Short mmCIF file of C-alpha atoms in Angstrom, two decimals:
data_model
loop_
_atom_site.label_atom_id
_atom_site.label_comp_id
_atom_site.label_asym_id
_atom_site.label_seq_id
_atom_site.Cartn_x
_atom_site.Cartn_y
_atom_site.Cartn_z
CA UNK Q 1 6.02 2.52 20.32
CA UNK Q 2 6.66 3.16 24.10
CA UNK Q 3 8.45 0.21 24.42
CA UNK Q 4 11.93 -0.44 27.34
CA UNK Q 5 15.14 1.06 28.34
CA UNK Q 6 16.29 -2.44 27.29
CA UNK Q 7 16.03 -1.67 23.55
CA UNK Q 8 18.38 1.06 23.39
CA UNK Q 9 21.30 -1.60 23.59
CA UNK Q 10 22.14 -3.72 20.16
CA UNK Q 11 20.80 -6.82 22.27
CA UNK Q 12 18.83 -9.09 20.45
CA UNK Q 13 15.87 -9.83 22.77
CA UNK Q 14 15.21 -13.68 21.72
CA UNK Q 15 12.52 -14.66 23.85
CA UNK Q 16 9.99 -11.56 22.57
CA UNK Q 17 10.67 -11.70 19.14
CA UNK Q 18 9.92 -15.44 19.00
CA UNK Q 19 6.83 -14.73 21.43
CA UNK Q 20 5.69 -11.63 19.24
CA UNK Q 21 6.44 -13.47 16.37
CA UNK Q 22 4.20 -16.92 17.27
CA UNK Q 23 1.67 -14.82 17.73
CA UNK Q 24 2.13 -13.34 13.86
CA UNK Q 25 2.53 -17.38 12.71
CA UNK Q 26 -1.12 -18.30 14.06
CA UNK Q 27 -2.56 -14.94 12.88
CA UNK Q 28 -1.45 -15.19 9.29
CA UNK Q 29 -2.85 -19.30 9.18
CA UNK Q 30 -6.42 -18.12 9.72
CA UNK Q 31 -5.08 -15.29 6.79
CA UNK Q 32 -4.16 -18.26 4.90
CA UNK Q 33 -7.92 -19.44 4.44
CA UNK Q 34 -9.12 -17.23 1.61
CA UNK Q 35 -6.68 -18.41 -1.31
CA UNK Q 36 -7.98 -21.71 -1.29
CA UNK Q 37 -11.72 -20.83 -0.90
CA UNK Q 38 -12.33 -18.89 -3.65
CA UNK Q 39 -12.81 -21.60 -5.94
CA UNK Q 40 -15.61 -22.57 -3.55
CA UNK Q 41 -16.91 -18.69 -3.21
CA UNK Q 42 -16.56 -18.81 -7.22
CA UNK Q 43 -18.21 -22.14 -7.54
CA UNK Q 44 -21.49 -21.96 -4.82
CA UNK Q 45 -21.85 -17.92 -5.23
CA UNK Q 46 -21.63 -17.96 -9.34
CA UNK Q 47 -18.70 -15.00 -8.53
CA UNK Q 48 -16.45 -14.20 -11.44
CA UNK Q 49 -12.96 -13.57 -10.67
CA UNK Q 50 -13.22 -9.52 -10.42
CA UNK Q 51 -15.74 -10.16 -7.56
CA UNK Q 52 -13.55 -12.86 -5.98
CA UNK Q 53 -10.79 -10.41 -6.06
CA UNK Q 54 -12.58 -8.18 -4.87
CA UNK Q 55 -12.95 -10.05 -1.54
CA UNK Q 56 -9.39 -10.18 -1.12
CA UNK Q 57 -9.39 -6.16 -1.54
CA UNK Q 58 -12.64 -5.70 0.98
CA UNK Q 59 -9.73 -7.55 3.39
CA UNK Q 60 -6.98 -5.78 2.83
CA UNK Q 61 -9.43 -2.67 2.74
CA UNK Q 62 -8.71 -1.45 6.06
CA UNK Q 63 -4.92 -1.13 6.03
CA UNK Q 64 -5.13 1.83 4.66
CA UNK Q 65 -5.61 3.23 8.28
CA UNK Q 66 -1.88 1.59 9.12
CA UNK Q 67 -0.08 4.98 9.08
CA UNK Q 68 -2.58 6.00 11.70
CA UNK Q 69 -2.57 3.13 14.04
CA UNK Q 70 1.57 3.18 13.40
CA UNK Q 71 1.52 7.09 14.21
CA UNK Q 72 -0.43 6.68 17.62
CA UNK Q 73 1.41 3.37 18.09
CA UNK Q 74 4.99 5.40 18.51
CA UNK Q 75 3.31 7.76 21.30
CA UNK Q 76 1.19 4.79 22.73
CA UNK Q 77 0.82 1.85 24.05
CA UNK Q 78 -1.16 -0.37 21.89
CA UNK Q 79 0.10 -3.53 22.88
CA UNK Q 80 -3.30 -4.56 22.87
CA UNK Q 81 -4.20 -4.18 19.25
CA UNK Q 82 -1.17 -7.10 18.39
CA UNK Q 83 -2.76 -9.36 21.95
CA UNK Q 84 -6.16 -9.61 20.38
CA UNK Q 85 -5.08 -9.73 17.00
CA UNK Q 86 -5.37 -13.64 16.81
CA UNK Q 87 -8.54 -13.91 18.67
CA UNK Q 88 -10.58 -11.10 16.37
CA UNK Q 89 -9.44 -12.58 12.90
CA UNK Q 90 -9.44 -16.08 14.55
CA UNK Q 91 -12.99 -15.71 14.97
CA UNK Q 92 -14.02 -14.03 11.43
CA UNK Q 93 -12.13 -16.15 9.54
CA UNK Q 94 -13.28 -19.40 10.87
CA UNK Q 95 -17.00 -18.05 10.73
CA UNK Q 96 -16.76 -17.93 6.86
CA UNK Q 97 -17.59 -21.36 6.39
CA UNK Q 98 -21.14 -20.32 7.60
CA UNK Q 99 -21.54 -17.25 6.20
CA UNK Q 100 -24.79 -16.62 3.92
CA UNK Q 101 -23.99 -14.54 0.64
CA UNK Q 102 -21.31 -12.60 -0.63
CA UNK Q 103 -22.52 -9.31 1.37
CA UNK Q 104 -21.85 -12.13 4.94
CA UNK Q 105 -18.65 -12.81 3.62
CA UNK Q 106 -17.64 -9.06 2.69
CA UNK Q 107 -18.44 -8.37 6.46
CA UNK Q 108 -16.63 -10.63 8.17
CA UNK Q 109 -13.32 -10.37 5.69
CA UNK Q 110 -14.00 -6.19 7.02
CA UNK Q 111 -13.41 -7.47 10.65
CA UNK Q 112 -10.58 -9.49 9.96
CA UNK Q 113 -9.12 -6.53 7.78
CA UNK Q 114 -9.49 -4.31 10.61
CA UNK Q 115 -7.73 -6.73 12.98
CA UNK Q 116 -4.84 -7.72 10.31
CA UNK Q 117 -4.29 -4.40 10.03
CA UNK Q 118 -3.76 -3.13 13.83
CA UNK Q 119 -1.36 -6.62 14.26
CA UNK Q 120 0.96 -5.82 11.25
CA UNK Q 121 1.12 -2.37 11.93
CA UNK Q 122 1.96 -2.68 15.65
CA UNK Q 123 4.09 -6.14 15.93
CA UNK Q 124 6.50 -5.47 13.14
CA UNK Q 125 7.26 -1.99 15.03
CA UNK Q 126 7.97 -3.91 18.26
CA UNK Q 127 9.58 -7.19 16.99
CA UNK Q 128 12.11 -4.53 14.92
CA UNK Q 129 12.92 -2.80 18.38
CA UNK Q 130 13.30 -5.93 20.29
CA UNK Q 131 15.62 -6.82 17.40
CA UNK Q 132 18.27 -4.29 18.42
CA UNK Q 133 20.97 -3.87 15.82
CA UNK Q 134 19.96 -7.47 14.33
CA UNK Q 135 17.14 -5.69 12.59
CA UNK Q 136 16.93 -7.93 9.50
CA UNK Q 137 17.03 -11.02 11.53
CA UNK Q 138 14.49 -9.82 13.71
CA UNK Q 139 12.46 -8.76 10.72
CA UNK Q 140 13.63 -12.23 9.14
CA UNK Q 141 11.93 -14.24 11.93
CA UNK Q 142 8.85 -11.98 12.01
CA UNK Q 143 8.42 -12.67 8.61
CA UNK Q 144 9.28 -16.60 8.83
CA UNK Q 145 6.66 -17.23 11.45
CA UNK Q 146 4.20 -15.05 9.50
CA UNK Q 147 5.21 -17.36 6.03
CA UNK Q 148 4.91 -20.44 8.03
CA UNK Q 149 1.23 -19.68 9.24
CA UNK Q 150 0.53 -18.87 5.49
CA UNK Q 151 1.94 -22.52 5.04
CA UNK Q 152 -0.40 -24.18 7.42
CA UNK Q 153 -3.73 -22.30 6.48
CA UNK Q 154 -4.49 -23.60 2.89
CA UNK Q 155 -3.32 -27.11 3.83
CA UNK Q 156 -5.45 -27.18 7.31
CA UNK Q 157 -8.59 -25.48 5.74
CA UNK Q 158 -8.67 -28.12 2.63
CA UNK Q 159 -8.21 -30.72 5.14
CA UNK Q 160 -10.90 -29.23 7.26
CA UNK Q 161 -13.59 -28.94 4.40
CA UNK Q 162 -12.41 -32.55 3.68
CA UNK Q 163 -13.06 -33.60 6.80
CA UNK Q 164 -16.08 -32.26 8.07
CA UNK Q 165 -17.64 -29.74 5.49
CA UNK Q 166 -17.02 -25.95 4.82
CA UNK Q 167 -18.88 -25.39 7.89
CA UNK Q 168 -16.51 -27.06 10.01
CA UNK Q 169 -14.08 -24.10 9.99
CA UNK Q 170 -16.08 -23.01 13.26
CA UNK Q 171 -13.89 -25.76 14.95
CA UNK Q 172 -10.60 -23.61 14.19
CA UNK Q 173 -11.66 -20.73 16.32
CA UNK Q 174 -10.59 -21.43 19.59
CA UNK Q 175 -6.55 -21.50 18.58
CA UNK Q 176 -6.53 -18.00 17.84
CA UNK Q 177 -8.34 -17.25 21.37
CA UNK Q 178 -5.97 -19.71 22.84
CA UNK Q 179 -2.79 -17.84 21.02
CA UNK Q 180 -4.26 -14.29 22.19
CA UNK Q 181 -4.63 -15.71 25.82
CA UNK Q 182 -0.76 -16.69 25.73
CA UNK Q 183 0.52 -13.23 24.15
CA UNK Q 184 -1.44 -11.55 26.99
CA UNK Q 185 0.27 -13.82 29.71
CA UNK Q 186 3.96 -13.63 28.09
CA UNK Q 187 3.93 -10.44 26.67
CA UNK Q 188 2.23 -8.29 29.49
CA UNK Q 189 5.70 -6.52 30.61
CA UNK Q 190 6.92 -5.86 27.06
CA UNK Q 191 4.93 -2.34 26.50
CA UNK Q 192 6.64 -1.07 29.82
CA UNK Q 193 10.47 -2.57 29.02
CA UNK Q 194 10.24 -1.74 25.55
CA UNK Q 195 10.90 2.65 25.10
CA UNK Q 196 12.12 3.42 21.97
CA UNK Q 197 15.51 4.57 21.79
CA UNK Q 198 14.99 8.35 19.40
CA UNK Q 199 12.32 10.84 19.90
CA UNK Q 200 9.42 10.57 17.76
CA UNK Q 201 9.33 13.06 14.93
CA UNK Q 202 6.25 14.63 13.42
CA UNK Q 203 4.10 12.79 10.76
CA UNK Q 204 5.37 15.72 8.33
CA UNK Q 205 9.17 15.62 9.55
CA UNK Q 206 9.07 11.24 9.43
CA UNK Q 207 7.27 11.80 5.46
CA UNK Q 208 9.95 14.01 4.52
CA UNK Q 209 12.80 11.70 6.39
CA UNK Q 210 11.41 8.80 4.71
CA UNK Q 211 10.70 10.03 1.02
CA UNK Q 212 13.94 8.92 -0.59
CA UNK Q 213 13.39 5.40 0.07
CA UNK Q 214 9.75 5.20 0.40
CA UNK Q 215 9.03 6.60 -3.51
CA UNK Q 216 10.80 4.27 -5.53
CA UNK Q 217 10.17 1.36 -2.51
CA UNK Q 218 6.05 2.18 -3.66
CA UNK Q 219 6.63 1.62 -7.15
CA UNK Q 220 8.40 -1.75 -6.55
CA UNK Q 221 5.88 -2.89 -4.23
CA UNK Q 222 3.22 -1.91 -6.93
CA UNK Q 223 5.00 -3.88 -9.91
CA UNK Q 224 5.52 -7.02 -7.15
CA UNK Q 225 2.18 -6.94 -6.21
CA UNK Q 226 0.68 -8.41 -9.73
CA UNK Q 227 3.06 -11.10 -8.71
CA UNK Q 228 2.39 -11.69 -5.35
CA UNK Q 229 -1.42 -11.86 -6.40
CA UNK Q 230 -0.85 -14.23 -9.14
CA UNK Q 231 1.14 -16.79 -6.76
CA UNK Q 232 -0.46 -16.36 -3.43
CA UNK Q 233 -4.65 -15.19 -4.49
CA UNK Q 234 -4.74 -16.95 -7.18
CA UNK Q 235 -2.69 -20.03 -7.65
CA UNK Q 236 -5.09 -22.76 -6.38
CA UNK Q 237 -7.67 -20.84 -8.53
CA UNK Q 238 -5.19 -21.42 -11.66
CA UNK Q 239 -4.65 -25.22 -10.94
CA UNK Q 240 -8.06 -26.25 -10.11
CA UNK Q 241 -8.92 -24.15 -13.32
CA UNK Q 242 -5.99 -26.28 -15.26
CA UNK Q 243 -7.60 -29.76 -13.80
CA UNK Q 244 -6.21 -29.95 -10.31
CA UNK Q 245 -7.89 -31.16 -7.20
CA UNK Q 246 -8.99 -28.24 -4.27
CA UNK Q 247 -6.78 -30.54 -1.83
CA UNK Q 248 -3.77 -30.46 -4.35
CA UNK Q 249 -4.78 -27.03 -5.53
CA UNK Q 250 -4.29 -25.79 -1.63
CA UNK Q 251 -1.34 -28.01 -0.41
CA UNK Q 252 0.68 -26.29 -3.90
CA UNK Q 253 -0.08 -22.63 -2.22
CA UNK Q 254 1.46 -24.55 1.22
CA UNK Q 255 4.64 -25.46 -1.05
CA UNK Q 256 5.00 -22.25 -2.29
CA UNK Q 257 4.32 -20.39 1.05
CA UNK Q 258 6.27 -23.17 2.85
CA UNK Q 259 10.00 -22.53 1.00
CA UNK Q 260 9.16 -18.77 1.37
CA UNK Q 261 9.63 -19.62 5.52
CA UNK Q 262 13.23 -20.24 4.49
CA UNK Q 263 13.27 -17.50 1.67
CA UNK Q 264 12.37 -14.92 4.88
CA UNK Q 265 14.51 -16.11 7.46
CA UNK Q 266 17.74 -16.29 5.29
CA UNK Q 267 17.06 -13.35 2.57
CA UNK Q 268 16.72 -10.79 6.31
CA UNK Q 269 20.10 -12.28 7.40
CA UNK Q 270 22.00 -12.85 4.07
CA UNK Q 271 21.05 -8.46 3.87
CA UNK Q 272 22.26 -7.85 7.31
CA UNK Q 273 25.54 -8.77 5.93
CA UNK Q 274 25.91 -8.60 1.87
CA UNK Q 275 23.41 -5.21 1.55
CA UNK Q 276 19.24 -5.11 1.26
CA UNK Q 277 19.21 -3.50 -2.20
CA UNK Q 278 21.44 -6.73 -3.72
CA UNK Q 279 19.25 -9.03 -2.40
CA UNK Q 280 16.31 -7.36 -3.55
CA UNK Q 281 17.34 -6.83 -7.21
CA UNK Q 282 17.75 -10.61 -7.42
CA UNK Q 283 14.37 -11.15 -6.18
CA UNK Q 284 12.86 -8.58 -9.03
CA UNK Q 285 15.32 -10.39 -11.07
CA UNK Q 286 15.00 -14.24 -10.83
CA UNK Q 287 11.21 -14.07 -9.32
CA UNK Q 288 9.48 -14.01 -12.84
CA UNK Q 289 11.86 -15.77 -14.87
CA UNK Q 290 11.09 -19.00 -12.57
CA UNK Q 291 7.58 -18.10 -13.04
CA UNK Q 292 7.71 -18.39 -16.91
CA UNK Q 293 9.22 -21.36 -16.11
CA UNK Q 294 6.35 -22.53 -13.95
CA UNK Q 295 3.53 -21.55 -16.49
CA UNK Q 296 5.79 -24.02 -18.63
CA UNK Q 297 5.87 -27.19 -16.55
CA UNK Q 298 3.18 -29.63 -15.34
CA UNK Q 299 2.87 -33.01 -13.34
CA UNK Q 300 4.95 -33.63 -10.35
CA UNK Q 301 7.65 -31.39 -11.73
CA UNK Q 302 5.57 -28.31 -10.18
CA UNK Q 303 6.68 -28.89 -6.53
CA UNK Q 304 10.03 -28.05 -7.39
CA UNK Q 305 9.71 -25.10 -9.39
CA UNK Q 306 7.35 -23.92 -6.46
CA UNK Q 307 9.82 -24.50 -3.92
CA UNK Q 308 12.24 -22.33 -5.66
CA UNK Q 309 9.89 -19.67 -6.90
CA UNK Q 310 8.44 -19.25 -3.19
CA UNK Q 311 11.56 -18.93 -1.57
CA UNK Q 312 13.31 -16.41 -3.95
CA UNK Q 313 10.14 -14.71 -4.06
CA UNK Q 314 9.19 -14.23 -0.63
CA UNK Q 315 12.89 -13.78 0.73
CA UNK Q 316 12.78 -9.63 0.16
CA UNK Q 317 9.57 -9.63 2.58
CA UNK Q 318 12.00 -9.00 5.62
CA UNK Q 319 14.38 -7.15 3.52
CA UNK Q 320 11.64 -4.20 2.50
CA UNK Q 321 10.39 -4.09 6.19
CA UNK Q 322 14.12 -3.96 7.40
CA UNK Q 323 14.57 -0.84 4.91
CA UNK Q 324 11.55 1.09 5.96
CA UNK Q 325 12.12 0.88 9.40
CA UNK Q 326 15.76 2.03 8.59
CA UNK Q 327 14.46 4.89 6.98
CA UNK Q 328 13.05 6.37 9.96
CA UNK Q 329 14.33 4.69 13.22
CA UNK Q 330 12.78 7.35 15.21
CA UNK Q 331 8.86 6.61 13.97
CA UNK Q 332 9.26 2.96 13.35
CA UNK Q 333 5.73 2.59 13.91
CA UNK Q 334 4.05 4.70 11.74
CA UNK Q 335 6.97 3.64 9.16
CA UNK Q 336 6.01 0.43 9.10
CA UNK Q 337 2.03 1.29 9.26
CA UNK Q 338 2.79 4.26 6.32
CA UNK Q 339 4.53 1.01 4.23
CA UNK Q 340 1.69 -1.57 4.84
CA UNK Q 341 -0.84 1.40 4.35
CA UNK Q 342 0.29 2.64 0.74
CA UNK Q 343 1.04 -1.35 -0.07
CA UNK Q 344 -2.47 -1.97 0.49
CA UNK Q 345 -3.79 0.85 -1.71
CA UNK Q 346 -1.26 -0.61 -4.34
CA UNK Q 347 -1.43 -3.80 -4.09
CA UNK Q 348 -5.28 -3.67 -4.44
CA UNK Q 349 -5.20 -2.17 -7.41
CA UNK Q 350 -3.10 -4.26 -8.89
CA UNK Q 351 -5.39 -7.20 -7.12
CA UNK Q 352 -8.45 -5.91 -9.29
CA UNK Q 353 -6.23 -5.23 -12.24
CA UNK Q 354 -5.24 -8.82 -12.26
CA UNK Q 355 -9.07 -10.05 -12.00
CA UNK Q 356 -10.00 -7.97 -14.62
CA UNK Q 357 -7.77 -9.15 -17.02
CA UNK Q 358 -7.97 -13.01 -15.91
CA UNK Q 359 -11.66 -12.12 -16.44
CA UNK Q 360 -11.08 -10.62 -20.22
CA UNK Q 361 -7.55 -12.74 -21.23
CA UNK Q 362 -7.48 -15.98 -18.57
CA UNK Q 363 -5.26 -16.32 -15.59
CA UNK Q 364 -2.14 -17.88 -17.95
CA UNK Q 365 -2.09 -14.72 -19.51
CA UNK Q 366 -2.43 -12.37 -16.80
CA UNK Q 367 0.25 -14.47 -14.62
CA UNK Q 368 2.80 -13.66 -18.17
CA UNK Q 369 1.67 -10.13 -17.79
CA UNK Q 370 2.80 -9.92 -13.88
CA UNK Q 371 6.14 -11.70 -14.76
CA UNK Q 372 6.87 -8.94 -17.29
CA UNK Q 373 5.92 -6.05 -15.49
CA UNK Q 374 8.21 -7.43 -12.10
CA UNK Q 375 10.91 -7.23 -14.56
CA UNK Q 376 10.20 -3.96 -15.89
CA UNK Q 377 10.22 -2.74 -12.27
CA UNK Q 378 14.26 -3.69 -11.64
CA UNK Q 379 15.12 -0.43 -12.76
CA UNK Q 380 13.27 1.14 -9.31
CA UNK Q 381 16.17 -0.86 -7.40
CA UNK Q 382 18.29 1.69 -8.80
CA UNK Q 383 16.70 4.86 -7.49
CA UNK Q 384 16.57 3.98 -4.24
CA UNK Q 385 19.38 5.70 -1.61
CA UNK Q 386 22.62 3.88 -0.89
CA UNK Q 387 24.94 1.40 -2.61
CA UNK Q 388 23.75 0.11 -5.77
CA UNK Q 389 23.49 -3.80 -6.50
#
């Protein structure tokens, strides 16, 4: 990323992380929406849950172009791409609520995929430079801010719906314009302060650099993604399935999403200090054991467990990012857009995986099945470069 003179210093540039990362907080609400439609989608479009997960894949679709957009994005400037980012999935997002058909809704969840995916690989890039040698407290506020607009989305699009109809999401779209207009006026000097502080390698030379870490890093992300599904896709799915209301159903995905604000900001620091790959292995570690726990419990006594599974789950998002970027300081960029690329293709297979078995077994089951295979995937910690946990 051609970014300033001021990042080759270990300062920690406060003022654009939090700006760059605002930005990331009202992007990822209108991200927030889908969860807690698809019970809708499912309901009004007769979908099974295959095709619902489906739509979440046909989102995600498009980051498999990250490595691209990250590779041009360390030669570049595409500030731009993270300035409109808001807007552009601002816009799609809220136009679901008057889409016609599942082919309407597969098109605009394409635009917002190709948006989502030109913001996360860009921003993460910049906020970690701007971070100086506080990388996973930069990468711990990037990822709070993005948690905390995952908060806010399911609980302000139930209350929307329950205020004025599905198709009063249209009334939603002029924060994300409003957020785009403010990144453009605060963040218009960034791209010319901000120069990184190596020379770029090759796409061949950052592969082989980043190889070590990046092989066993794929199959944790893979085993974590069944996970990730089963509490973030499909959890107000589950409890409006087990008898819940859509408004209790949603606001339980803001609980979870909401302690995972505090899970990001404190698991990037606590690894700064105590070591990413110990911090990590607890996550693999005590993430599914509290889920068993939550399959077990019902009532009231949910909140709870959901505060505590969505912070201990959602704490290593900072700490992965932090170790990519480490693993290639010189092509942060297309580090970070190689990372969110191969997680996508991962990720969405596990994503129709999961469907197809909630489809064939029920989502209890398949949640039990993601618990167990997180577990199974502890041993990766192991292989990965550096001091063991």
């Amino acid at each position: 990323m051609p970014l300033s003179s001021n990042s080759n210093n270990s300062r920690f540039q406060t003022r654009d992380v939090i700006t760059l990362s605002g930005g990331h907080a009202v992007h990822d609400t209108y991200s927030g929406f889908l969860p807690p439609l698809l019970p809708i989608f499912i309901q009004t479009l007769s979908l099974s849950k295959t095709e619902a997960s489906l739509l979440m894949v046909v989102r995600q679709a498009p980051s498999v172009f990250q490595p691209i957009i990250g590779h041009q994005a360390d030669r570049l400037n595409l500030r731009s791409l993270v300035i409109l980012g808001p807007a552009i999935t601002g816009i799609a997002m809220s136009l679901l609520g008057i889409a016609h058909g599942y082919l309407s809704l597969v098109a605009l969840l394409l635009i917002t995929g190709f948006s989502s995916a030109a913001f996360h690989a860009v921003g993460p890039a910049m906020a970690g430079t701007l971070s100086g040698s506080n990388l996973g407290r930069g990468m711990g506020i990037w990822m709070l801010c993005g948690e905390l607009g995952r908060t806010l989305g399911p609980i302000l699009i139930v209350s929307v719906i329950g205020l004025w109809g599905i198709a009063g999401m249209t009334y939603l779209i002029p924060a994300g314009v409003v957020a785009s207009l403010i990144l453009l006026l605060r963040m218009r000097s960034v791209a010319s302060r901000v120069i990184s502080a190596y020379k770029a390698l090759t796409w061949q030379a950052a592969l082989k650099r980043m190889a070590p870490v990046m092989v066993p890093l794929s199959g944790i992300v893979f085993v974590r993604a069944f996970m990730m599904a089963s509490l973030t896709a499909f959890l107000p799915t589950f409890l409006t399935e087990e008898g819940a209301s859509l408004w209790l159903s949603g606001a339980s995905l803001s609980v979870l999403e909401g302690a995972g604000i505090g899970g990001a900001l404190i698991g990037g620091w606590v690894s700064d200090r105590w070591g990413r790959k110990q911090i990590l292995g607890f996550s693999m570690i005590a993430t599914p054991l509290l889920l068993f726990v939550f399959l077990e419990t019902q009532g009231w006594a949910l909140f709870p467990i959901l505060i505590i599974l969505g912070f201990v789950a959602l704490s290593t998002g900072p700490v992965v990012m932090a170790m990519v970027q480490e693993s290639c300081p010189e092509n942060r960029a297309f580090a970070n857009g190689l990372y969110m690329g191969a997680g996508f293709v991962l990720r969405g297979v596990a994503m129709l995986l999961l469907g197809i078995m909630a489809d064939a077994y029920g989502l209890r089951r398949a949640f039990e099945i993601s618990a167990i295979l997180m577990l199974l995937g502890v041993v990766l910690v192991f292989r990965i470069p550096g001091r063991s946990p």
